[in-house]
Amino acid sequence: MAVGASVKPLRALTWPDAASADWALVQQCAAGDESACTRLVTDHQRMVYQLALHLLGDPQEALDVSQEVFLRVFRTLSQFRGQSTLRTWIYRIVVNQASNRQRWWRRRRRAQQVALDDHTAAHGELAEGRAFAQPDSVLQQQEAARRVWGALDALPFDQRAVVVLREIDGLSYEEIAVSLGVAVGTVKSRLARARESLRLALRPA
Amino acid sequence: MKTEACRNQDLGAFVDGELSGAARLRVSQHLASCEACAATADALALLGEDVRSAAAVPAAPPELEGLAGGVISRVRAERAQSWRGFVDRLVDDWHYALVGAGAITAAFVSIGIVSVMLEFGPRPERDDSLAALIANLNSPAGTLFVEATPISGKDRDPILMQVGNDLPDSDGATSGAVPVVLRYASEQELVGALSDAMTPDGRLLELHSMSEQQRRYTEGLLDTIGRLRSGQTAFSSTGSLNVHSLWLVTNTGVTAKGI
């Protein structure tokens, strides 16, 4: 190391920093700053899309819900008080929008029309013609993924949302409770029931 | 085999890392001794891994890149359609009119506030103001003090007499009209006569500036009043007082003026 050189430690990003950054971004968006609105969307669009996709299982539905989510975010931005993180607040909107969308489809008997194959195809399953070129391990992974998504798809929406938020998005029980608007105890019980259902569904025949 | 202790273990929270230190330690100790619960915990952890593996999302669709633009456009359109946007457009060119109206309103409000303050606010009163002068003239002029020594008693100490003094009515008849004979029955009448010896505007004549007749008259009044107040019967009827000084303690400015 050169003589006289000094290393200045970087300040870690703490929760107040993140909260104030969220708050500043929200304030700018509420004031009509379009660049801030764009930044809010680009910062969270992948997270929103993936969660919507995991909850609904359909890429096109996930895209539509993502757009509805951000519209909802901007319409209700004045209601954000900073009591939770912006991310958790958006999670909650995603879950609500996905739940509404699923309920709407269920009324139109769409639930029976969405085949599991459609979902797995959307998640990267290769065309039949190319499947022969895949190694056995890849095919096994795809089969395992199909079984997991089938089991998830069979869960009630509330339980599926808890499993997705916990296992895929890695939220804590408290964050899940805030995102779903329920108590932590409810999160634990839903998660326990969902895991039991998944364990039974994925049990080797 | 599952026991009662096994049912009390929160394995899900343990696998998720949601247990506090003591609870986590308790579950860890239980798992070390219970193969069934250890297998359940492993199964839960494996289940989570399976879900995460299955959730591998391919690259974001290209439509996602245009999401921000689409959302912003819709937000802008919604704002334009909203009543707030309508109002904004409506008053977009009105800012000069609004500024003028605001200035006029502010002027009227200011005038109103000042008017209310002048009408209902406290009024400062100066000593030399007309209102203060009128108030002083309507109030009692003050108290008359007389220091005198009875003439008949050589060893008597001087006495200090306080004479009540209300302003006489300003009828003009008392100015210079001094009764010649002192025949008053009561102190009240004597005090009234003493008040009459003053000029109508409440100013007191100094004794040395009075005429001989007025001075004797005033001294007689004071003498009689003094005797009445002090209860000295030695000069109650014929005695007289040797008045040393006469002063008026008053709230008003008293200006000596020769007659």
Coordinates of C-alpha atoms in Angstrom, one line a residue:
Chain A
M1 CA 0.0 0.0 0.0
A2 CA 1.3 3.4 -0.8
V3 CA 2.6 5.5 2.0
G4 CA 0.0 8.0 3.2
A5 CA -2.8 6.3 1.4
S6 CA -5.9 6.0 3.5
V7 CA -8.9 3.8 3.2
K8 CA -12.2 5.5 3.9
P9 CA -14.8 2.9 5.0
L10 CA -18.0 3.1 3.1
R11 CA -21.1 3.8 5.2
A12 CA -23.5 0.8 5.1
L13 CA -27.0 1.5 3.9
T14 CA -29.1 1.4 7.0
W15 CA -32.9 1.2 7.3
P16 CA -33.4 4.9 8.0
D17 CA -31.5 5.6 4.8
A18 CA -33.6 3.2 2.8
A19 CA -36.8 4.6 4.4
S20 CA -35.8 8.2 3.7
A21 CA -34.9 7.3 0.1
D22 CA -38.3 5.6 -0.3
W23 CA -40.0 8.6 1.2
A24 CA -38.2 11.0 -1.0
L25 CA -39.0 9.0 -4.0
V26 CA -42.7 8.8 -3.0
Q27 CA -42.8 12.6 -2.4
Q28 CA -41.3 13.3 -5.8
C29 CA -43.8 11.0 -7.5
A30 CA -46.7 12.6 -5.6
A31 CA -45.5 16.0 -6.8
G32 CA -45.8 14.8 -10.4
D33 CA -42.1 14.3 -11.1
E34 CA -42.3 11.9 -14.1
S35 CA -38.7 10.9 -13.9
A36 CA -39.2 9.8 -10.3
C37 CA -42.3 7.9 -11.4
T38 CA -40.2 6.2 -14.0
R39 CA -37.5 5.3 -11.5
L40 CA -40.1 3.9 -9.1
V41 CA -41.4 1.6 -11.9
T42 CA -38.1 0.5 -13.2
D43 CA -36.8 -0.2 -9.7
H44 CA -39.7 -2.5 -8.8
Q45 CA -41.1 -3.8 -12.1
R46 CA -39.1 -7.1 -12.0
M47 CA -40.1 -7.8 -8.4
V48 CA -43.7 -7.0 -9.2
Y49 CA -43.8 -9.1 -12.3
Q50 CA -42.1 -12.1 -10.7
L51 CA -44.5 -12.1 -7.8
A52 CA -47.5 -11.7 -10.0
L53 CA -46.2 -14.5 -12.2
H54 CA -45.7 -16.8 -9.2
L55 CA -49.1 -16.0 -7.9
L56 CA -51.0 -16.3 -11.1
G57 CA -48.8 -18.6 -13.2
D58 CA -49.4 -16.8 -16.5
P59 CA -46.9 -14.4 -18.0
Q60 CA -49.5 -12.3 -19.8
E61 CA -51.6 -12.1 -16.7
A62 CA -48.5 -11.1 -14.7
L63 CA -47.8 -8.3 -17.2
D64 CA -51.3 -7.0 -17.0
V65 CA -51.3 -7.2 -13.2
S66 CA -47.9 -5.4 -13.1
Q67 CA -49.3 -2.5 -15.0
E68 CA -52.4 -2.4 -12.8
V69 CA -50.2 -2.6 -9.8
F70 CA -48.2 0.5 -10.7
L71 CA -51.3 2.4 -11.7
R72 CA -52.7 1.5 -8.3
V73 CA -49.5 2.6 -6.7
F74 CA -49.6 6.0 -8.3
R75 CA -53.3 6.4 -7.6
T76 CA -52.8 5.7 -3.9
L77 CA -49.4 7.2 -3.4
S78 CA -50.8 9.8 -1.1
Q79 CA -51.9 7.0 1.3
F80 CA -48.3 5.8 1.7
R81 CA -47.3 6.9 5.2
G82 CA -43.9 5.2 5.4
Q83 CA -45.2 2.8 8.1
S84 CA -43.8 -0.1 6.1
T85 CA -41.1 -0.1 3.4
L86 CA -42.2 0.9 -0.1
R87 CA -41.3 -2.7 -1.2
T88 CA -43.7 -4.2 1.3
W89 CA -46.4 -1.7 0.4
I90 CA -46.1 -2.7 -3.2
Y91 CA -46.1 -6.4 -2.3
R92 CA -49.4 -5.9 -0.7
I93 CA -50.8 -4.2 -3.8
V94 CA -49.5 -7.0 -6.0
V95 CA -51.1 -9.7 -3.8
N96 CA -54.4 -7.8 -3.7
Q97 CA -54.4 -7.2 -7.5
A98 CA -53.5 -10.9 -8.2
S99 CA -56.2 -12.0 -5.8
N100 CA -58.8 -9.8 -7.6
R101 CA -57.6 -11.1 -10.9
Q102 CA -57.8 -14.7 -9.9
R103 CA -61.3 -14.2 -8.4
W104 CA -62.4 -12.5 -11.6
W105 CA -61.1 -15.4 -13.7
R106 CA -62.6 -17.9 -11.4
R107 CA -66.0 -16.3 -11.9
R108 CA -65.5 -16.7 -15.6
R109 CA -64.4 -20.3 -15.1
R110 CA -61.0 -19.4 -16.4
A111 CA -59.4 -21.4 -13.6
Q112 CA -60.4 -24.7 -15.3
Q113 CA -59.2 -23.5 -18.7
V114 CA -55.6 -22.7 -17.6
A115 CA -53.7 -25.8 -18.1
L116 CA -50.6 -26.7 -16.1
D117 CA -48.8 -27.2 -19.4
D118 CA -49.3 -23.5 -20.3
H119 CA -47.7 -22.5 -17.1
T120 CA -44.7 -24.7 -17.4
A121 CA -44.3 -23.7 -21.0
A122 CA -44.2 -20.1 -19.9
H123 CA -41.5 -21.0 -17.5
G124 CA -39.1 -22.1 -20.0
E125 CA -40.1 -25.6 -21.0
L126 CA -38.7 -26.3 -24.4
A127 CA -40.7 -27.3 -27.4
E128 CA -41.4 -31.0 -27.9
G129 CA -39.0 -31.1 -30.8
R130 CA -36.1 -30.0 -28.8
A131 CA -36.9 -31.9 -25.7
F132 CA -35.1 -34.9 -27.1
A133 CA -31.9 -33.0 -27.1
Q134 CA -32.1 -32.2 -23.4
P135 CA -30.1 -34.3 -20.9
D136 CA -32.0 -36.4 -18.5
S137 CA -31.1 -34.1 -15.6
V138 CA -32.7 -31.2 -17.3
L139 CA -35.9 -33.1 -18.0
Q140 CA -36.0 -34.3 -14.5
Q141 CA -35.7 -30.7 -13.2
Q142 CA -38.5 -29.7 -15.5
E143 CA -40.7 -32.5 -14.4
A144 CA -39.9 -31.6 -10.7
A145 CA -40.8 -28.0 -11.4
R146 CA -44.0 -29.0 -13.1
R147 CA -45.0 -31.0 -10.1
V148 CA -44.1 -28.2 -7.7
W149 CA -46.2 -25.7 -9.7
G150 CA -49.0 -28.1 -10.0
A151 CA -49.0 -28.5 -6.2
L152 CA -48.8 -24.7 -5.7
D153 CA -51.6 -24.2 -8.2
A154 CA -53.8 -26.5 -6.2
L155 CA -53.3 -24.5 -3.1
P156 CA -55.9 -21.8 -2.0
F157 CA -54.7 -18.4 -3.1
D158 CA -54.0 -17.2 0.5
Q159 CA -51.8 -20.2 1.2
R160 CA -50.0 -19.9 -2.2
A161 CA -49.3 -16.3 -1.5
V162 CA -47.7 -17.1 1.8
V163 CA -45.5 -19.8 0.3
V164 CA -44.4 -17.6 -2.5
L165 CA -43.6 -14.6 -0.3
R166 CA -41.7 -16.8 2.1
E167 CA -40.0 -19.4 0.0
I168 CA -39.4 -17.4 -3.2
D169 CA -39.2 -13.8 -2.2
G170 CA -37.7 -14.5 1.2
L171 CA -39.9 -12.2 3.2
S172 CA -40.0 -12.5 7.0
Y173 CA -43.2 -13.5 8.8
E174 CA -43.7 -9.9 9.8
E175 CA -43.2 -8.6 6.3
I176 CA -45.6 -11.2 5.0
A177 CA -48.1 -10.2 7.6
V178 CA -47.9 -6.6 6.5
S179 CA -48.1 -7.5 2.8
L180 CA -51.2 -9.6 3.3
G181 CA -52.8 -7.4 6.0
V182 CA -53.0 -10.3 8.5
A183 CA -51.5 -11.2 11.8
V184 CA -48.2 -13.0 12.1
G185 CA -49.9 -15.9 13.7
T186 CA -52.2 -16.2 10.6
V187 CA -49.1 -16.2 8.5
K188 CA -47.6 -19.1 10.5
S189 CA -50.7 -21.2 10.4
R190 CA -51.3 -20.6 6.7
L191 CA -47.7 -21.5 6.0
A192 CA -47.9 -24.6 8.0
R193 CA -51.0 -25.8 6.2
A194 CA -49.6 -24.9 2.8
R195 CA -46.4 -26.8 3.6
E196 CA -48.3 -29.8 4.7
S197 CA -50.4 -29.8 1.5
L198 CA -47.3 -29.4 -0.6
R199 CA -45.5 -32.2 1.2
L200 CA -48.4 -34.5 0.6
A201 CA -48.7 -33.5 -3.0
L202 CA -45.0 -33.9 -3.7
R203 CA -44.7 -37.1 -1.8
P204 CA -43.2 -39.8 -4.1
A205 CA -45.9 -42.1 -5.3
Chain B
M1 CA -42.3 -41.6 17.0
K2 CA -43.8 -38.2 17.6
T3 CA -44.4 -37.3 21.2
E4 CA -46.1 -34.4 23.0
A5 CA -42.8 -32.6 23.0
C6 CA -42.6 -33.0 19.3
R7 CA -46.0 -31.3 18.8
N8 CA -44.8 -28.3 20.7
Q9 CA -41.9 -27.7 18.4
D10 CA -42.3 -24.9 15.9
L11 CA -40.3 -26.5 13.2
G12 CA -41.5 -24.3 10.4
A13 CA -40.4 -21.1 12.2
F14 CA -37.1 -22.9 13.1
V15 CA -36.5 -23.7 9.4
D16 CA -37.4 -20.2 8.4
G17 CA -35.0 -18.7 11.0
E18 CA -37.9 -16.9 12.8
L19 CA -37.2 -18.1 16.3
S20 CA -35.4 -16.1 18.9
G21 CA -32.3 -17.4 20.6
A22 CA -33.8 -19.4 23.5
A23 CA -36.5 -20.9 21.4
R24 CA -34.1 -21.8 18.6
L25 CA -31.7 -23.4 21.1
R26 CA -34.6 -25.4 22.6
V27 CA -35.7 -26.7 19.1
S28 CA -32.1 -27.5 18.2
Q29 CA -31.7 -29.6 21.3
H30 CA -34.9 -31.4 20.6
L31 CA -33.8 -32.1 17.0
A32 CA -30.6 -33.6 18.2
S33 CA -32.5 -36.2 20.2
C34 CA -35.6 -36.7 18.0
E35 CA -35.0 -38.3 14.6
A36 CA -38.6 -37.9 13.5
C37 CA -38.6 -34.1 14.1
A38 CA -35.2 -33.8 12.5
A39 CA -36.5 -35.6 9.4
T40 CA -39.5 -33.2 9.3
A41 CA -37.3 -30.2 9.6
D42 CA -35.1 -31.5 6.7
A43 CA -38.2 -32.2 4.7
L44 CA -39.4 -28.6 5.2
A45 CA -36.1 -27.2 4.2
L46 CA -36.0 -29.4 1.1
L47 CA -39.5 -28.3 0.2
G48 CA -38.4 -24.7 0.3
E49 CA -35.5 -25.6 -2.0
D50 CA -37.8 -27.4 -4.4
V51 CA -40.1 -24.4 -4.5
R52 CA -37.2 -22.0 -5.1
S53 CA -35.9 -24.2 -7.8
A54 CA -39.2 -24.4 -9.6
A55 CA -39.5 -20.7 -9.4
A56 CA -36.6 -20.0 -11.6
V57 CA -38.0 -17.3 -13.8
P58 CA -36.8 -16.9 -17.3
A59 CA -35.5 -13.5 -18.5
A60 CA -38.0 -10.8 -18.2
P61 CA -40.2 -10.4 -21.2
P62 CA -39.5 -7.5 -23.5
E63 CA -42.8 -6.0 -22.7
L64 CA -41.6 -5.4 -19.2
E65 CA -39.1 -2.8 -20.4
G66 CA -41.9 -0.7 -21.8
L67 CA -43.9 -1.0 -18.6
A68 CA -42.7 2.3 -17.1
G69 CA -43.6 4.3 -20.3
G70 CA -47.0 2.7 -20.5
V71 CA -47.8 3.3 -16.9
I72 CA -46.6 6.9 -16.9
S73 CA -48.7 7.6 -20.0
R74 CA -51.8 6.2 -18.4
V75 CA -51.2 8.1 -15.2
R76 CA -50.8 11.3 -17.2
A77 CA -54.0 10.6 -19.1
E78 CA -55.9 9.9 -15.9
R79 CA -54.7 13.1 -14.4
A80 CA -55.7 15.0 -17.5
Q81 CA -59.2 13.4 -17.3
S82 CA -59.6 14.0 -13.6
W83 CA -61.5 17.0 -12.2
R84 CA -58.2 18.2 -10.8
G85 CA -56.6 18.3 -14.2
F86 CA -59.7 20.0 -15.5
V87 CA -59.4 22.7 -12.9
D88 CA -55.7 23.0 -13.5
R89 CA -56.3 23.6 -17.2
L90 CA -59.1 26.0 -16.4
V91 CA -57.1 28.2 -14.3
D92 CA -53.9 27.8 -16.2
D93 CA -54.1 31.3 -17.8
W94 CA -55.8 32.9 -14.8
H95 CA -52.8 33.5 -12.7
Y96 CA -52.7 37.2 -13.3
A97 CA -56.4 37.5 -12.5
L98 CA -55.9 35.4 -9.4
V99 CA -53.0 37.6 -8.3
G100 CA -55.0 40.7 -8.8
A101 CA -58.0 39.3 -7.0
G102 CA -55.8 38.1 -4.2
A103 CA -54.3 41.6 -3.8
I104 CA -57.7 43.3 -3.8
T105 CA -59.0 40.7 -1.3
A106 CA -55.9 41.3 0.9
A107 CA -56.5 45.1 0.8
F108 CA -60.1 44.7 1.8
V109 CA -59.2 42.3 4.6
S110 CA -56.6 44.7 5.8
I111 CA -59.0 47.6 5.8
G112 CA -61.5 45.5 7.7
I113 CA -59.0 44.5 10.3
V114 CA -57.9 48.1 10.9
S115 CA -61.5 49.3 11.1
V116 CA -62.3 46.6 13.7
M117 CA -59.2 47.5 15.6
L118 CA -60.1 51.2 15.6
E119 CA -63.7 50.5 16.6
F120 CA -63.3 47.9 19.2
G121 CA -59.6 47.9 20.2
P122 CA -58.2 49.6 23.3
R123 CA -57.7 53.3 22.9
P124 CA -54.5 54.8 24.1
E125 CA -55.1 57.9 26.1
R126 CA -52.5 60.6 26.6
D127 CA -52.4 63.0 29.6
D128 CA -52.8 66.0 27.4
S129 CA -55.5 64.5 25.2
L130 CA -58.9 66.1 25.1
A131 CA -60.5 62.9 26.6
A132 CA -58.1 62.9 29.5
L133 CA -58.7 66.6 30.1
I134 CA -62.4 66.1 30.2
A135 CA -62.1 63.0 32.5
N136 CA -59.9 65.0 34.9
L137 CA -62.4 67.9 35.0
N138 CA -65.2 65.6 35.8
S139 CA -63.3 64.0 38.7
P140 CA -62.9 65.5 42.2
A141 CA -60.2 68.1 42.2
G142 CA -58.4 66.6 45.2
T143 CA -58.1 67.0 48.9
L144 CA -57.5 70.3 50.7
F145 CA -55.1 70.3 53.6
V146 CA -54.8 73.1 56.1
E147 CA -52.1 73.5 58.7
A148 CA -53.1 75.9 61.4
T149 CA -52.7 76.8 65.1
P150 CA -55.5 77.9 67.3
I151 CA -54.9 81.5 68.3
S152 CA -56.5 81.3 71.7
G153 CA -54.2 78.5 72.9
K154 CA -50.5 79.6 73.0
D155 CA -49.2 76.1 73.8
R156 CA -51.3 74.3 71.3
D157 CA -49.6 72.4 68.6
P158 CA -50.3 73.1 65.0
I159 CA -53.1 70.9 63.7
L160 CA -53.4 69.5 60.3
M161 CA -56.9 69.5 58.9
Q162 CA -58.1 67.6 55.8
V163 CA -61.1 69.1 54.1
G164 CA -63.1 67.2 51.6
N165 CA -63.3 69.0 48.4
D166 CA -65.7 68.3 45.7
L167 CA -65.9 70.5 42.7
P168 CA -68.7 73.0 42.9
D169 CA -71.2 73.3 40.2
S170 CA -70.1 75.7 37.6
D171 CA -73.0 78.0 37.7
G172 CA -71.0 81.2 37.7
A173 CA -72.7 82.6 40.7
T174 CA -69.9 81.6 43.1
S175 CA -67.2 83.3 41.3
G176 CA -66.1 86.0 43.6
A177 CA -69.4 85.9 45.5
V178 CA -68.2 85.5 49.0
P179 CA -70.8 85.6 51.8
V180 CA -70.0 88.1 54.5
V181 CA -71.4 86.3 57.5
L182 CA -70.3 82.9 58.5
R183 CA -73.4 81.2 59.8
Y184 CA -73.3 77.5 58.9
A185 CA -74.8 74.8 60.9
S186 CA -72.9 71.8 59.8
E187 CA -69.4 70.8 58.6
Q188 CA -70.9 69.8 55.3
E189 CA -72.2 73.3 54.7
L190 CA -68.9 74.8 55.8
V191 CA -67.1 72.6 53.3
G192 CA -69.6 73.6 50.7
A193 CA -68.9 77.2 51.4
L194 CA -65.1 76.6 51.2
S195 CA -65.7 74.9 47.9
D196 CA -67.6 78.0 46.8
A197 CA -64.6 80.1 47.6
M198 CA -62.8 78.4 44.8
T199 CA -63.2 79.4 41.3
P200 CA -65.7 77.5 39.2
D201 CA -63.0 75.6 37.3
G202 CA -61.6 74.1 40.4
R203 CA -58.5 76.2 40.9
L204 CA -57.7 77.3 44.4
L205 CA -56.9 80.8 45.1
E206 CA -53.8 81.3 47.2
L207 CA -54.5 83.1 50.4
H208 CA -52.0 85.9 49.8
S209 CA -53.5 86.6 46.5
M210 CA -57.0 86.9 47.9
S211 CA -58.6 90.1 48.9
E212 CA -58.7 90.9 52.6
Q213 CA -62.3 90.0 52.8
Q214 CA -62.0 86.8 50.9
R215 CA -59.0 85.8 52.9
R216 CA -60.7 86.4 56.2
Y217 CA -63.7 84.5 55.0
T218 CA -61.7 81.5 53.9
E219 CA -59.7 81.5 57.1
G220 CA -62.9 81.6 59.1
L221 CA -64.2 78.7 57.2
L222 CA -61.0 76.7 57.7
D223 CA -61.0 77.6 61.3
T224 CA -64.5 76.5 61.9
I225 CA -63.9 73.3 59.9
G226 CA -60.7 72.6 61.8
R227 CA -62.5 73.0 65.1
L228 CA -65.2 70.7 64.0
R229 CA -62.7 68.1 62.8
S230 CA -60.4 68.3 65.8
G231 CA -63.1 68.6 68.4
Q232 CA -61.3 71.4 70.2
T233 CA -64.0 73.1 72.0
A234 CA -61.7 75.8 73.3
F235 CA -62.2 77.7 70.2
S236 CA -65.4 76.1 69.1
S237 CA -67.4 79.3 69.1
T238 CA -65.1 82.3 69.2
G239 CA -61.7 80.9 68.7
S240 CA -59.9 81.3 65.5
L241 CA -57.0 79.6 63.7
N242 CA -53.8 81.0 62.6
V243 CA -53.4 79.3 59.2
H244 CA -49.9 78.6 58.2
S245 CA -50.3 76.9 55.0
L246 CA -53.0 75.6 52.7
W247 CA -52.5 73.1 49.9
L248 CA -54.5 71.0 47.7
V249 CA -53.5 67.5 46.7
T250 CA -55.1 66.9 43.4
N251 CA -55.0 64.6 40.5
T252 CA -55.3 67.5 38.1
G253 CA -52.8 70.1 37.1
V254 CA -53.6 73.1 39.2
T255 CA -52.3 76.4 38.0
A256 CA -52.2 79.3 40.4
K257 CA -53.8 82.3 38.8
G258 CA -54.2 85.7 40.4
I259 CA -57.6 87.2 40.5

